[in-house]
Amino acid sequence: MSFDPNQTPLVAETLLKKRRSLDELAVARAENLKTQVKRRRVVRGENIKIKRPEQFLKKTLTRENSRKKFIRKVTSVTDKKLPNVDSRTVGFVVRVLGGQNASDEVKAALGKFGLKKKYDGAFVKLDKRNLAKLKAMEDYIAYGNISMKLVEELVHRRAFIFKDGGKIPLSDNLVVEEALGKHNILCLSDLSHEIYNVGPHFLQAVRFLAPFALSSPVGGFEKKTLHIAADQRRFLGEGME
């Protein structure tokens, strides 16, 4: 029988079955080895994290103190303690503290402003009602007034919207027109002016935007409130970089 280099060489059926059996045996041994390693770790307690009762007690006390402090601030805030600000003034609020052990009341209050994660930011109307809420959450947020230039930069550069179950960047005027055209907001510039001037459709414009995901400035955020408006530009500008 002559050798033909163009013809595929034949392999005996018994050899193919043996190779297949060896491959299956190698896979089974690898899976068995993984199971044995996991079992040894469980027996030795290597993957078990033990928490002492003191840790649970500390966490519970921290949450309880957070709840009491928040309720105390809410009840103690009066109109006399709030700054005199035009109710048609727009502000910006940023969550600067994660507050993992914060009480449910604090987390719910932060969530109403869309501040569910650390360094989330959102536009807010600085009227007496919102100022009282912000005053009670001062341990977790930084807030203040904002210039027209920064409003435009946030809307044009950092704005996202929720669509189809996810977040997409807002970069098309057609998207704005489709969502807010009935309110005579047709483009990003109209959206910026509506927000800064606290127009009649301010609430719809703000709800159209997803919370802004800002980055932490070098050295972290400092506490800045309405009476330190001069530094507010630096505080917001650094967080946008």
CSV table of C-alpha atoms in Angstrom, one decimal:
chain,number,residue,atom,x,y,z
A,1,MET,CA,0.0,0.0,0.0
A,2,SER,CA,1.6,3.3,-1.1
A,3,PHE,CA,1.5,6.4,1.1
A,4,ASP,CA,-0.6,9.3,-0.2
A,5,PRO,CA,0.4,12.7,1.4
A,6,ASN,CA,-2.8,14.3,0.3
A,7,GLN,CA,-5.0,11.8,2.1
A,8,THR,CA,-5.9,12.3,5.8
A,9,PRO,CA,-4.4,9.5,7.9
A,10,LEU,CA,-6.9,7.1,9.5
A,11,VAL,CA,-6.9,6.5,13.3
A,12,ALA,CA,-8.1,3.3,14.8
A,13,GLU,CA,-11.5,3.5,16.5
A,14,THR,CA,-10.1,1.9,19.7
A,15,LEU,CA,-7.4,4.6,19.9
A,16,LEU,CA,-10.0,7.4,19.5
A,17,LYS,CA,-12.2,5.9,22.3
A,18,LYS,CA,-9.2,5.6,24.6
A,19,ARG,CA,-8.2,9.2,24.0
A,20,ARG,CA,-11.8,10.3,24.7
A,21,SER,CA,-11.9,8.3,27.9
A,22,LEU,CA,-8.6,9.8,29.1
A,23,ASP,CA,-9.9,13.3,28.4
A,24,GLU,CA,-13.1,12.6,30.4
A,25,LEU,CA,-11.0,11.2,33.2
A,26,ALA,CA,-8.8,14.3,33.3
A,27,VAL,CA,-11.8,16.6,33.5
A,28,ALA,CA,-13.4,14.5,36.3
A,29,ARG,CA,-10.2,14.5,38.3
A,30,ALA,CA,-9.9,18.3,38.0
A,31,GLU,CA,-13.5,18.8,39.2
A,32,ASN,CA,-12.9,16.3,42.0
A,33,LEU,CA,-9.8,18.2,43.1
A,34,LYS,CA,-11.6,21.5,43.2
A,35,THR,CA,-14.3,20.0,45.3
A,36,GLN,CA,-11.8,18.5,47.7
A,37,VAL,CA,-10.0,21.8,48.1
A,38,LYS,CA,-13.2,23.6,48.8
A,39,ARG,CA,-14.1,20.9,51.4
A,40,ARG,CA,-10.8,21.3,53.1
A,41,ARG,CA,-11.2,25.1,53.4
A,42,VAL,CA,-14.7,24.6,54.9
A,43,VAL,CA,-13.4,22.1,57.4
A,44,ARG,CA,-10.5,24.3,58.4
A,45,GLY,CA,-12.7,27.3,58.5
A,46,GLU,CA,-10.5,29.3,56.1
A,47,ASN,CA,-13.5,30.8,54.2
A,48,ILE,CA,-15.6,31.4,57.2
A,49,LYS,CA,-15.7,35.0,58.5
A,50,ILE,CA,-16.5,35.1,62.2
A,51,LYS,CA,-18.1,38.3,63.5
A,52,ARG,CA,-18.0,39.0,67.2
A,53,PRO,CA,-21.2,40.1,69.0
A,54,GLU,CA,-19.5,43.5,69.7
A,55,GLN,CA,-19.4,44.1,65.9
A,56,PHE,CA,-23.2,43.6,65.6
A,57,LEU,CA,-23.8,45.7,68.7
A,58,LYS,CA,-21.6,48.6,67.4
A,59,LYS,CA,-23.3,48.5,64.0
A,60,THR,CA,-26.8,48.6,65.6
A,61,LEU,CA,-25.8,51.4,68.0
A,62,THR,CA,-24.4,53.4,65.1
A,63,ARG,CA,-27.6,53.1,63.1
A,64,GLU,CA,-29.7,54.0,66.1
A,65,ASN,CA,-27.6,57.1,66.8
A,66,SER,CA,-27.8,58.1,63.2
A,67,ARG,CA,-31.6,57.8,63.3
A,68,LYS,CA,-31.9,59.8,66.5
A,69,LYS,CA,-29.6,62.5,65.2
A,70,PHE,CA,-31.4,62.8,62.0
A,71,ILE,CA,-34.8,63.0,63.7
A,72,ARG,CA,-33.4,65.6,66.1
A,73,LYS,CA,-32.2,67.8,63.3
A,74,VAL,CA,-35.4,67.5,61.3
A,75,THR,CA,-37.5,68.6,64.3
A,76,SER,CA,-35.0,71.4,65.3
A,77,VAL,CA,-34.8,73.1,61.9
A,78,THR,CA,-36.9,76.3,61.8
A,79,ASP,CA,-37.3,79.1,59.3
A,80,LYS,CA,-35.1,81.4,61.4
A,81,LYS,CA,-32.2,79.0,61.1
A,82,LEU,CA,-32.4,78.8,57.3
A,83,PRO,CA,-30.6,81.3,55.1
A,84,ASN,CA,-32.7,83.9,53.1
A,85,VAL,CA,-32.6,82.6,49.6
A,86,ASP,CA,-34.8,83.4,46.6
A,87,SER,CA,-37.1,80.4,46.1
A,88,ARG,CA,-36.3,80.5,42.4
A,89,THR,CA,-32.6,79.8,43.0
A,90,VAL,CA,-31.2,76.5,41.7
A,91,GLY,CA,-28.6,74.6,43.8
A,92,PHE,CA,-26.5,71.5,43.5
A,93,VAL,CA,-26.1,68.8,46.1
A,94,VAL,CA,-23.5,66.1,46.3
A,95,ARG,CA,-23.4,63.1,48.6
A,96,VAL,CA,-19.9,63.2,50.1
A,97,LEU,CA,-20.3,60.4,52.7
A,98,GLY,CA,-21.2,56.8,51.9
A,99,GLY,CA,-22.9,56.2,55.3
A,100,GLN,CA,-23.1,52.4,55.1
A,101,ASN,CA,-24.2,52.3,58.7
A,102,ALA,CA,-26.7,55.2,58.3
A,103,SER,CA,-30.3,54.6,59.4
A,104,ASP,CA,-33.0,53.8,57.0
A,105,GLU,CA,-34.6,57.2,57.5
A,106,VAL,CA,-31.3,58.9,56.3
A,107,LYS,CA,-31.0,56.6,53.3
A,108,ALA,CA,-34.6,57.3,52.3
A,109,ALA,CA,-34.1,61.0,52.6
A,110,LEU,CA,-31.0,60.9,50.4
A,111,GLY,CA,-32.7,58.7,47.9
A,112,LYS,CA,-35.5,61.3,47.4
A,113,PHE,CA,-32.8,63.6,46.0
A,114,GLY,CA,-31.4,60.8,43.9
A,115,LEU,CA,-28.2,60.5,46.1
A,116,LYS,CA,-28.0,56.7,46.4
A,117,LYS,CA,-24.2,56.4,46.1
A,118,LYS,CA,-21.2,58.4,47.3
A,119,TYR,CA,-20.4,61.4,45.0
A,120,ASP,CA,-23.8,61.3,43.3
A,121,GLY,CA,-25.0,64.8,42.5
A,122,ALA,CA,-28.3,66.4,41.5
A,123,PHE,CA,-29.9,69.8,40.9
A,124,VAL,CA,-32.2,71.0,43.6
A,125,LYS,CA,-34.6,74.0,44.1
A,126,LEU,CA,-33.4,76.0,47.0
A,127,ASP,CA,-36.7,76.8,48.6
A,128,LYS,CA,-37.5,76.7,52.3
A,129,ARG,CA,-38.8,73.2,52.1
A,130,ASN,CA,-35.7,71.7,50.4
A,131,LEU,CA,-33.3,73.7,52.5
A,132,ALA,CA,-34.8,72.2,55.7
A,133,LYS,CA,-34.3,68.7,54.3
A,134,LEU,CA,-30.7,69.5,53.2
A,135,LYS,CA,-30.0,71.0,56.6
A,136,ALA,CA,-31.0,67.8,58.3
A,137,MET,CA,-28.6,65.8,56.0
A,138,GLU,CA,-25.6,68.0,56.3
A,139,ASP,CA,-23.5,65.2,57.7
A,140,TYR,CA,-23.7,63.3,54.4
A,141,ILE,CA,-23.9,66.0,51.8
A,142,ALA,CA,-22.4,69.2,50.5
A,143,TYR,CA,-24.6,71.7,48.7
A,144,GLY,CA,-24.9,75.3,47.5
A,145,ASN,CA,-25.8,77.6,44.7
A,146,ILE,CA,-24.4,77.1,41.2
A,147,SER,CA,-23.6,79.4,38.3
A,148,MET,CA,-25.1,79.3,34.8
A,149,LYS,CA,-21.8,78.2,33.3
A,150,LEU,CA,-21.5,75.2,35.6
A,151,VAL,CA,-25.1,74.2,34.9
A,152,GLU,CA,-24.3,74.3,31.1
A,153,GLU,CA,-21.1,72.3,31.6
A,154,LEU,CA,-22.9,69.6,33.7
A,155,VAL,CA,-25.8,69.3,31.2
A,156,HIS,CA,-23.6,69.3,28.1
A,157,ARG,CA,-20.7,67.2,29.4
A,158,ARG,CA,-21.8,65.0,32.3
A,159,ALA,CA,-25.6,64.5,31.8
A,160,PHE,CA,-27.0,60.9,31.5
A,161,ILE,CA,-30.5,59.7,31.2
A,162,PHE,CA,-32.2,56.4,32.0
A,163,LYS,CA,-33.3,54.5,28.8
A,164,ASP,CA,-34.2,50.8,28.2
A,165,GLY,CA,-33.1,49.8,31.7
A,166,GLY,CA,-29.7,51.5,31.5
A,167,LYS,CA,-27.9,54.8,31.5
A,168,ILE,CA,-26.9,56.5,28.3
A,169,PRO,CA,-25.1,59.9,27.8
A,170,LEU,CA,-27.3,62.8,26.8
A,171,SER,CA,-25.7,64.2,23.7
A,172,ASP,CA,-28.6,64.5,21.2
A,173,ASN,CA,-31.1,67.4,21.1
A,174,LEU,CA,-33.7,65.0,19.5
A,175,VAL,CA,-33.8,63.0,22.7
A,176,VAL,CA,-34.5,66.2,24.7
A,177,GLU,CA,-37.2,67.2,22.3
A,178,GLU,CA,-38.9,63.8,22.4
A,179,ALA,CA,-39.1,63.8,26.2
A,180,LEU,CA,-39.6,67.5,27.0
A,181,GLY,CA,-40.9,69.0,23.7
A,182,LYS,CA,-44.4,69.4,25.1
A,183,HIS,CA,-42.9,71.7,27.8
A,184,ASN,CA,-41.1,73.8,25.1
A,185,ILE,CA,-37.7,72.4,25.9
A,186,LEU,CA,-36.2,71.4,22.6
A,187,CYS,CA,-32.4,71.2,23.1
A,188,LEU,CA,-29.7,71.0,25.7
A,189,SER,CA,-29.5,74.8,25.9
A,190,ASP,CA,-33.2,75.0,26.7
A,191,LEU,CA,-32.7,72.4,29.3
A,192,SER,CA,-29.9,74.3,31.0
A,193,HIS,CA,-31.9,77.6,31.0
A,194,GLU,CA,-35.0,75.8,32.4
A,195,ILE,CA,-32.9,74.4,35.3
A,196,TYR,CA,-30.9,77.5,36.1
A,197,ASN,CA,-33.9,79.8,36.0
A,198,VAL,CA,-36.1,77.3,37.9
A,199,GLY,CA,-38.7,77.6,35.2
A,200,PRO,CA,-42.3,76.3,35.5
A,201,HIS,CA,-41.1,72.8,34.3
A,202,PHE,CA,-38.1,72.6,36.5
A,203,LEU,CA,-39.2,69.4,38.2
A,204,GLN,CA,-39.8,67.6,34.8
A,205,ALA,CA,-36.4,68.8,33.6
A,206,VAL,CA,-34.5,67.5,36.7
A,207,ARG,CA,-36.3,64.2,36.7
A,208,PHE,CA,-35.4,63.7,33.1
A,209,LEU,CA,-31.7,63.6,34.1
A,210,ALA,CA,-30.0,60.7,35.9
A,211,PRO,CA,-28.0,61.6,39.0
A,212,PHE,CA,-24.6,62.9,38.1
A,213,ALA,CA,-21.7,60.6,39.0
A,214,LEU,CA,-18.9,62.9,40.1
A,215,SER,CA,-15.4,62.0,41.1
A,216,SER,CA,-13.7,63.0,44.3
A,217,PRO,CA,-11.4,66.0,44.1
A,218,VAL,CA,-7.9,65.8,45.4
A,219,GLY,CA,-8.1,66.0,49.2
A,220,GLY,CA,-11.8,65.2,49.3
A,221,PHE,CA,-14.8,67.5,49.5
A,222,GLU,CA,-14.8,70.2,52.1
A,223,LYS,CA,-18.0,71.3,53.9
A,224,LYS,CA,-19.5,74.1,51.8
A,225,THR,CA,-23.0,75.6,52.3
A,226,LEU,CA,-24.9,78.5,51.0
A,227,HIS,CA,-23.1,81.2,52.9
A,228,ILE,CA,-19.8,80.2,51.2
A,229,ALA,CA,-20.9,80.8,47.7
A,230,ALA,CA,-17.5,82.2,46.6
A,231,ASP,CA,-15.8,78.8,47.0
A,232,GLN,CA,-18.7,76.9,45.5
A,233,ARG,CA,-17.3,77.2,42.0
A,234,ARG,CA,-14.1,75.4,43.1
A,235,PHE,CA,-16.0,72.8,45.0
A,236,LEU,CA,-18.2,71.9,42.0
A,237,GLY,CA,-15.6,72.4,39.3
A,238,GLU,CA,-13.1,70.0,40.9
A,239,GLY,CA,-15.7,67.3,41.3
A,240,MET,CA,-16.5,67.5,37.5
A,241,GLU,CA,-13.0,66.7,36.4
